[in-house]
Structure formats: C-alpha cells, structure tokens
Coordinates of C-alpha atoms in Angstrom, one line a residue:
X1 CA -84.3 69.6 26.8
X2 CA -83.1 71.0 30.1
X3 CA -83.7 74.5 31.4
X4 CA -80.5 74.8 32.8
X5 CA -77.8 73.8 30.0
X6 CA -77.0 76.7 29.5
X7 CA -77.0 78.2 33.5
X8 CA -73.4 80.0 32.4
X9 CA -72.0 81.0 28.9
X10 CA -69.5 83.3 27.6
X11 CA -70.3 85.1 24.3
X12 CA -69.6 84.6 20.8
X13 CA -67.3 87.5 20.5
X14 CA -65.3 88.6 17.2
X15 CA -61.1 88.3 17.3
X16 CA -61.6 87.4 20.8
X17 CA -63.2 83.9 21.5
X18 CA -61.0 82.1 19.4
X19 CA -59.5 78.7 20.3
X20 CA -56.8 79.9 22.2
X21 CA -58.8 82.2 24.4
X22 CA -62.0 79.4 25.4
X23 CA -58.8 76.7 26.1
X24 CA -57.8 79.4 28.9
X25 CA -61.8 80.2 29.4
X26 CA -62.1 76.7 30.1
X27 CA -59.1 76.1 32.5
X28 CA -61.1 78.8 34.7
X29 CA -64.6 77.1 34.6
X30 CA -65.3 73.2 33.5
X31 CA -68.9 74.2 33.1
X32 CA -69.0 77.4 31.6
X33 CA -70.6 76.6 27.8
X34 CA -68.4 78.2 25.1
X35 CA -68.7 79.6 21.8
X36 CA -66.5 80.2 19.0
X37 CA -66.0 83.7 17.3
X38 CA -69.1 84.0 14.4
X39 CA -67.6 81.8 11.3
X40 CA -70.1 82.7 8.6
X41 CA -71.7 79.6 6.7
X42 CA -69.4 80.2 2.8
X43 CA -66.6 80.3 5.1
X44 CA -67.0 77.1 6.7
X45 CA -67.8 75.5 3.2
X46 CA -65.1 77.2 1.1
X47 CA -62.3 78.0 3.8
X48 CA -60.0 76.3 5.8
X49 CA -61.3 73.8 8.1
X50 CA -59.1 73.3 10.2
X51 CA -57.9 77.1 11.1
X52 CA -61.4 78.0 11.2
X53 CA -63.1 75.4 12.9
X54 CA -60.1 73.2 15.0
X55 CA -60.3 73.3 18.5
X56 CA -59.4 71.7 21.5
X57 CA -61.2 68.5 22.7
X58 CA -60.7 69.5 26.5
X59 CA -63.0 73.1 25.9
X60 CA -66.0 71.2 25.9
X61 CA -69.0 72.0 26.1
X62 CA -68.6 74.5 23.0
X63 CA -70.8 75.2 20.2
X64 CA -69.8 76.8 16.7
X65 CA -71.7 80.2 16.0
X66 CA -72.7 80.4 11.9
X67 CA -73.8 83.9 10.5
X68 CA -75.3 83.5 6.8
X69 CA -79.3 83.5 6.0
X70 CA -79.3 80.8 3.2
X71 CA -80.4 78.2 4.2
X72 CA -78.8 75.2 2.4
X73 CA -75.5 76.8 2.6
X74 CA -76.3 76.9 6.3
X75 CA -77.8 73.4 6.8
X76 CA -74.2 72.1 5.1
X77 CA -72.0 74.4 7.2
X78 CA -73.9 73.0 10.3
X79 CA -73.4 69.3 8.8
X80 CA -69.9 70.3 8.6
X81 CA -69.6 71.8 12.7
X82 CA -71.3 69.1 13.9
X83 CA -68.5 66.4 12.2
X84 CA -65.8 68.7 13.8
X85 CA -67.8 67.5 17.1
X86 CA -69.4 70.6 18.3
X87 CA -72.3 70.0 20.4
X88 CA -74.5 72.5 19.5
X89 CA -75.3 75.2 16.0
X90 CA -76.0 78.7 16.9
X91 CA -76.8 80.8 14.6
X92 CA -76.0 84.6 15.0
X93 CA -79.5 87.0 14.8
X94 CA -77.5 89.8 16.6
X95 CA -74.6 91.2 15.0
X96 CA -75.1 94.9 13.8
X97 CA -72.0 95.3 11.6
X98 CA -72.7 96.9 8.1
X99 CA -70.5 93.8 6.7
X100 CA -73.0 91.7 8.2
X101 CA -76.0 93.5 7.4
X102 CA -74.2 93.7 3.9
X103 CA -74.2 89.8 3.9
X104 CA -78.0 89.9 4.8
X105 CA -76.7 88.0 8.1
X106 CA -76.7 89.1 12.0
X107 CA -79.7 91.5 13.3
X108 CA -80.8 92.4 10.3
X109 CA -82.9 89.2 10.3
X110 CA -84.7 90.1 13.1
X111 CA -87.0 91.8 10.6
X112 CA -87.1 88.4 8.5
X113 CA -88.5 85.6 11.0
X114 CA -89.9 83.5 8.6
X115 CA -86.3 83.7 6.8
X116 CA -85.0 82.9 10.3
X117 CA -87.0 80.0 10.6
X118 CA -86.7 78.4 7.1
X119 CA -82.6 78.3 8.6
X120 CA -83.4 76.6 11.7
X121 CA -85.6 74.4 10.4
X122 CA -83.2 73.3 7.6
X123 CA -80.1 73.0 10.0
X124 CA -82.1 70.9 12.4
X125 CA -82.8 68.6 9.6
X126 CA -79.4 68.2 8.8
X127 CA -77.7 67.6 12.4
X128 CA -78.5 65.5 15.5
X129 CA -77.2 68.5 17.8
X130 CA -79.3 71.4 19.2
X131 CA -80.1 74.6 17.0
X132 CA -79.8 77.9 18.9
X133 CA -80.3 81.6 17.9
X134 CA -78.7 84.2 19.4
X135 CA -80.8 87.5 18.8
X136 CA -81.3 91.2 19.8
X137 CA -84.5 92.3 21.8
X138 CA -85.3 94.1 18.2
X139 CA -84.2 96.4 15.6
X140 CA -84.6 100.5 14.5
X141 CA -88.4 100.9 15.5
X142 CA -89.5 98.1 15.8
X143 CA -92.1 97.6 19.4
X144 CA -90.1 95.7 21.1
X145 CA -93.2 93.3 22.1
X146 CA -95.0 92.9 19.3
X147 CA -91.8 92.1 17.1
X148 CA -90.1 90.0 19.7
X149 CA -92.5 87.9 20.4
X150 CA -93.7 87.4 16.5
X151 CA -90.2 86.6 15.8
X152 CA -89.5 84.2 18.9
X153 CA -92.8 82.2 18.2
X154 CA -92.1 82.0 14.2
X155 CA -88.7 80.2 15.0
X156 CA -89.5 78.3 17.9
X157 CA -92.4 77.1 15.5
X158 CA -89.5 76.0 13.1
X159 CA -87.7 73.9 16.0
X160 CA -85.4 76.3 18.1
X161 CA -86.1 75.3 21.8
X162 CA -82.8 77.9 23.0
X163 CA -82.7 81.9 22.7
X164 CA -79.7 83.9 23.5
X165 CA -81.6 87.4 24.3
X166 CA -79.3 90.3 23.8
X167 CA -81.5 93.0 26.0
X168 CA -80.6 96.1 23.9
X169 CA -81.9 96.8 20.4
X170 CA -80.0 97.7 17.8
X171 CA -79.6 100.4 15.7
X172 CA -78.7 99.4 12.0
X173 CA -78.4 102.8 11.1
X174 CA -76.5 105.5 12.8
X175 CA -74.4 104.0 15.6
X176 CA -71.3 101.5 15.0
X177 CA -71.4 98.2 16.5
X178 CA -69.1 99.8 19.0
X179 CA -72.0 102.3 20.0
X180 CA -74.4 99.4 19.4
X181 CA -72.8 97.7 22.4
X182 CA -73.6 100.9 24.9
X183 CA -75.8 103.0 23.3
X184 CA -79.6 101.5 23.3
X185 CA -81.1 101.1 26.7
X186 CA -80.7 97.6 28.3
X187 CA -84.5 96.3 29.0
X188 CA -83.7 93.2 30.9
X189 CA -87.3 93.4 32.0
X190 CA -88.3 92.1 28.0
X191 CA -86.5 89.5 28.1
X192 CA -88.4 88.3 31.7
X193 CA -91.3 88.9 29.8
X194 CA -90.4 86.9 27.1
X195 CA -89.2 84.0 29.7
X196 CA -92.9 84.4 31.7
X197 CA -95.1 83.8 28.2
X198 CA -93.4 81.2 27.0
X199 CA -91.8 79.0 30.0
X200 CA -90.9 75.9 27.9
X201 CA -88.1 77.3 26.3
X202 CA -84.5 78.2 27.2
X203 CA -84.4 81.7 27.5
X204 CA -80.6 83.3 27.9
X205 CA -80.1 86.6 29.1
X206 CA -76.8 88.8 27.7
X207 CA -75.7 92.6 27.6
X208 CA -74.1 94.2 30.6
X209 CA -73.8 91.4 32.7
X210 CA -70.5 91.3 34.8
X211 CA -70.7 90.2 38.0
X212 CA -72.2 86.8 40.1
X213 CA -74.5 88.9 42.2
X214 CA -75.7 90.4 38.5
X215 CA -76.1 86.9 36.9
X216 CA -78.0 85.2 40.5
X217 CA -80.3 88.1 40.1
X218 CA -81.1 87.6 36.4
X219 CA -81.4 83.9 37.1
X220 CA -84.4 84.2 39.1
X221 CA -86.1 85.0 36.1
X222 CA -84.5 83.7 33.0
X223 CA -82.5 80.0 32.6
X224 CA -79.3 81.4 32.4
X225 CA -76.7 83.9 31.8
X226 CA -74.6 85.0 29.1
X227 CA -71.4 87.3 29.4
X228 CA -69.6 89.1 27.0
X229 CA -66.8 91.7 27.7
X230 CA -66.6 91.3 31.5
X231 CA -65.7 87.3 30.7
X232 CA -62.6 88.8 28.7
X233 CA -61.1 91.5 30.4
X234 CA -62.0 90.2 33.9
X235 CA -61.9 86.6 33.2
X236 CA -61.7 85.3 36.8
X237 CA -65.0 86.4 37.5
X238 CA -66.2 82.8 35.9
X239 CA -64.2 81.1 38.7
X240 CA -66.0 83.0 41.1
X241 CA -69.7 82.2 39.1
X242 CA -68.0 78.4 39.0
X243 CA -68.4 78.1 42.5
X244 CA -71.1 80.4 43.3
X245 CA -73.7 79.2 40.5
X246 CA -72.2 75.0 40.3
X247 CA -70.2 74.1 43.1
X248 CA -70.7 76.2 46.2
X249 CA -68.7 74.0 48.2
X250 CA -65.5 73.9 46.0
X251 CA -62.3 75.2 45.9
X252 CA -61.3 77.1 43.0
X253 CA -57.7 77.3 41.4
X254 CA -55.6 80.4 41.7
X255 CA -55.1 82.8 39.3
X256 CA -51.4 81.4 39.6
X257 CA -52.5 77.7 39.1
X258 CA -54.3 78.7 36.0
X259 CA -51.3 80.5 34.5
X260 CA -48.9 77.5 35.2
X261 CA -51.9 74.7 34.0
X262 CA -51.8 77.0 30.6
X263 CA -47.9 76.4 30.3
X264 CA -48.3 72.9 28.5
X265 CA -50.8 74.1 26.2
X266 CA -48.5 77.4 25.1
X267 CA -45.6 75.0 24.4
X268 CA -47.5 72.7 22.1
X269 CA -48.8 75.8 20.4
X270 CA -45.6 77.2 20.3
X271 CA -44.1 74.1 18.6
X272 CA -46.8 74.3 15.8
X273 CA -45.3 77.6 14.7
X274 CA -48.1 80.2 17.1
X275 CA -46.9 83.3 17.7
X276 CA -46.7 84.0 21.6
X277 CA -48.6 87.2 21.6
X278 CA -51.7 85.4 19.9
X279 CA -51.8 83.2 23.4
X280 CA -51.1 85.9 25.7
X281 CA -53.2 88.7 23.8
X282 CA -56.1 86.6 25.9
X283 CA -54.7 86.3 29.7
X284 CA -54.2 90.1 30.0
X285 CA -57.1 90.5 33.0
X286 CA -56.1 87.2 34.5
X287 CA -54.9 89.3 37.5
X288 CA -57.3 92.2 37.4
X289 CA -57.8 93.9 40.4
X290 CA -54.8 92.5 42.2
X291 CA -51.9 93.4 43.2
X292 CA -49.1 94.5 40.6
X293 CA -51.4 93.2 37.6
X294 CA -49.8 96.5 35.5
X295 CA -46.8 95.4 35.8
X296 CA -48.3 91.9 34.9
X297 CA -49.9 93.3 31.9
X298 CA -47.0 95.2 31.2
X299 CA -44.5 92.6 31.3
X300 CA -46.6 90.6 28.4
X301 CA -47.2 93.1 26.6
X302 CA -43.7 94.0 26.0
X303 CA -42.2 90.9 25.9
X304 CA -44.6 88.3 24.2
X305 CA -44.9 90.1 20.5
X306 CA -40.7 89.6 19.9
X307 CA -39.7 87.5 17.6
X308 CA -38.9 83.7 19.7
X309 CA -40.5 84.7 22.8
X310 CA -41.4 81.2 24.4
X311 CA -42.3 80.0 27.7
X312 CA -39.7 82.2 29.7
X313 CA -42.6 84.7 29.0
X314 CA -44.8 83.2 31.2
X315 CA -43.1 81.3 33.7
X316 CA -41.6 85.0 34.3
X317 CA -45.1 86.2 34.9
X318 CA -45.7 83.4 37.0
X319 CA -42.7 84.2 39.1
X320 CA -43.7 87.8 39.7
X321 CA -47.5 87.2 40.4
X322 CA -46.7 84.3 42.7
X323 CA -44.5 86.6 44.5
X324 CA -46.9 89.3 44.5
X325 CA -49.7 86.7 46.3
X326 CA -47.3 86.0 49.0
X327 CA -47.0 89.6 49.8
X328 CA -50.9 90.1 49.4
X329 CA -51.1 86.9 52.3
X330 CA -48.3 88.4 54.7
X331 CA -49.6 91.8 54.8
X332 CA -53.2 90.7 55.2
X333 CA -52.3 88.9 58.5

C-alpha cells in the first residue's frame, strides 16, 4: 500500500459531492481523490443504481462512501460499488446526524469497534479494492487516547490499512451536525499521535483545513490531507494544492478555462433532462476572491433555476469573468 495515495482528497460531503460537483472537482485537480456523498448500504441494494451510484469515468480516482453497520448488507453494497468501478469502499465512522445515529450508522460506531471491524473485515472479503474508514477522533466522553487508539487497532486488526481522521469529537448529544462541524476543539496534535504509534498505516487528516500552507504543514506529520468546506465554497484552492503538493513546475488552467472545459459536460447533462441550477448550484466559488465574482454569483443564481436555462448561462458568465481578468491584467501593469 502506498503512504501517499491519498496525499489530497476532498470530503465525502452530503447534497454536495454529488456527481456533478467531483466532474467540476476533477476538471480543477487530476489527482485530487474523490468521494461520493454517503449512500447508505439498503440504499445501494434496494434503490436506484444508477441515480445513486453513476458517475463519470473521467472523475477518477473516486471511491463510493457506504454508511450502514450490518455487515452483510454492507459486504453486498460494496460488491455492488466495486462493479460500478469505484476503486476504493469507505465506510462512514463520522457522521453525527440523529438519522444516522438512528440507523446505528456514522460516529455512533466509534463506541462499537469490534462492530466496526466485523464490517471491514466482511467487505474486504467481498471486493478486490481497498477498505477505508473515515472516523471522528471520538465521541461524548470518551479519552480521546485510550478510545482512539482501541478502536484504530481493533479495525486495522480486521484489515483497514487507511484512516480518514476527522480531528474534532463529536457530540451525539446536544449540538447539531451543524454545531458538530465547529463546536468541539480541533486536536490535530491526536491525530500526529496516532500517525507516530502506528507508522504503517495511512493516516488522513480532515476538519478545518483550507489552505496549501495548512495542508504542507499537516503533511509533515500525517500521509495526507482531507478538505471539506473550503474545497466547495473556494474550490480553486485544489488548483493551487495541484501544483504546490504534485506538480510544482506546472501550469494550472484558469478559472476561465475551467468554466469553458465544463461547457461540454453541462450540455450532455442538459440533453438528459438535468436541471441547470443542479450543475451550477456547484461552481458558485469558482471566482472567489476575484474581481466581480458577486456579480458572477449573482448572475447564476438568478438565471440558472428558470425553466430552459441552457448554456447561454454559462457562456454568459464566461464572457463577463473573462472580461473581468483582462481588466485585473491591465490595471496590474
């Protein structure tokens, strides 16, 4: 296994990481590993395939995130992602939600490791592709060392070489998953700790990581670096952790270039009956930080949601942010 597969990754993240939004991801970084939205494991079985599971063969490297703690149901769902071609299972440890917690799925399960296990042992029997967990640093009251570690070496024990460390607790009682996103401490010094005792396996970092000069300095102690909300609502930044963290000598494309290289993509959607705002909904911080991106945002936003909006949309936006650069070049001479 190497170290370093997983150097960059955007987060599994709820109504946002769907297809639409890691096809854009991926036009920004080629290397950045993706991850679907959490699909949980009766879903996968009993739902629509397709809708649920489709994607783009051009987003790789992507793996499919399962939530669910049985684990047949999970070993089959996994059976299932792996013949839609995703390259890797993870399954979800982290989620707060009471309708996960209700599920007996998510961070919940931090308190059941030997459960945990049991489900990565049986879904590594069933596929030929790697089984991750993604996990919190702990739940409630737990101490944070003594739990960690008992529930990292129970699963590891059961076959999971890869852990995506969330660095906050969570709270499964008393804050929302909102509050569950802010609220408990970040202790990015556990998860070096975690990543010092046990140096043979892949040891991820997330939670409030949203700059390159935050992931380089994480990386000096961890394998890599997981972002969340900064990847979504300032989604250049992985251009800018493309070249700083892979390719230190490349060029990276515009903001512009990306835009139009999403135009063919939007009209094939578009001619299979997707609504423009579910596209666009995900390149809202393309231009964040730069000139006229309000009026970028705003454009979009009150344009894409009408009834037969189409590529006139974008190749609008296009117009205005390309003109917008040129000014941005001729008053910085």
């Amino acid at each position: 296994m190497s170290l370093d597969r997983h150097r960059l990754a955007v987060a599994p993240m709820m109504e946002w990481t769907d297809r639409h939004c890691r096809f854009f991801l991926r036009l920004i970084s080629p290397r950045t590993y993706l991850y679907t939205e959490m699909v949980t494991a009766d879903a996968v079985i009993h739902g629509d395939r397709e809708r649920l599971l489709g994607f783009d063969q051009s987003e790789h490297p992507v793996a499919l995130q399962l939530g669910g703690s049985d684990p047949e149901r999970l070993s089959e769902a996994a059976r299932i992602g792996e013949g839609f071609g995703y390259e890797e299972i993870n399954l979800n440890i982290g989620c707060p939600s009471d309708r996960v917690q209700s599920g007996r799925f998510g961070a919940c399960l931090m308190a059941e490791p030997l459960l945990v296990a049991d489900c990565v042992s049986a879904m590594g029997k069933a596929v030929s592709v790697p089984v991750t967990v993604k996990c919190r640093i702990g739940i409630d009251d737990q101490d944070t060392e003594e739990s960690l570690d008992r529930f990292i070496d129970t699963v590891a024990d059961a076959g999971c070489e890869s852990f995506f460390v969330h660095a906050r607790k969570a709270w499964l009682e008393g804050l929302s998953p909102k509050e569950n996103r802010d609220i408990p401490p970040l202790d990015y010094e556990r998860v070096y700790r975690l990543k010092a005792r046990r140096p043979e396996l892949e040891i991820v970092i997330n939670g409030g990581i949203a700059t390159v000069a935050d992931a380089q300095s994480h990386l000096g102690h961890v394998d890599g670096v997981m972002l969340g909300r900064a990847a979504y609502h300032d989604p250049y930044v992985l251009a800018e952790a493309e070249q700083a963290l892979f390719d230190p000598a490349g060029e990276q494309p515009s903001r512009v270039e990306i835009l139009e290289r999403f135009l063919p993509y939007a009209e094939s959607q578009l001619s299979k009956g997707i609504r423009l705002q579910q596209l666009t909904r995900h390149l809202l911080g393309l231009f964040h930080g730069r000139p006229k991106a309000r009026a970028y945002r705003r454009l979009i936003a009150e344009r894409a949601h009408l009834d037969g909006a189409g590529l006139e949309v974008l190749e609008d936006a296009i117009a205005m942010m390309r003109d917008a650069d040129a000014t941005a070049a001729v008053a910085a001479e």
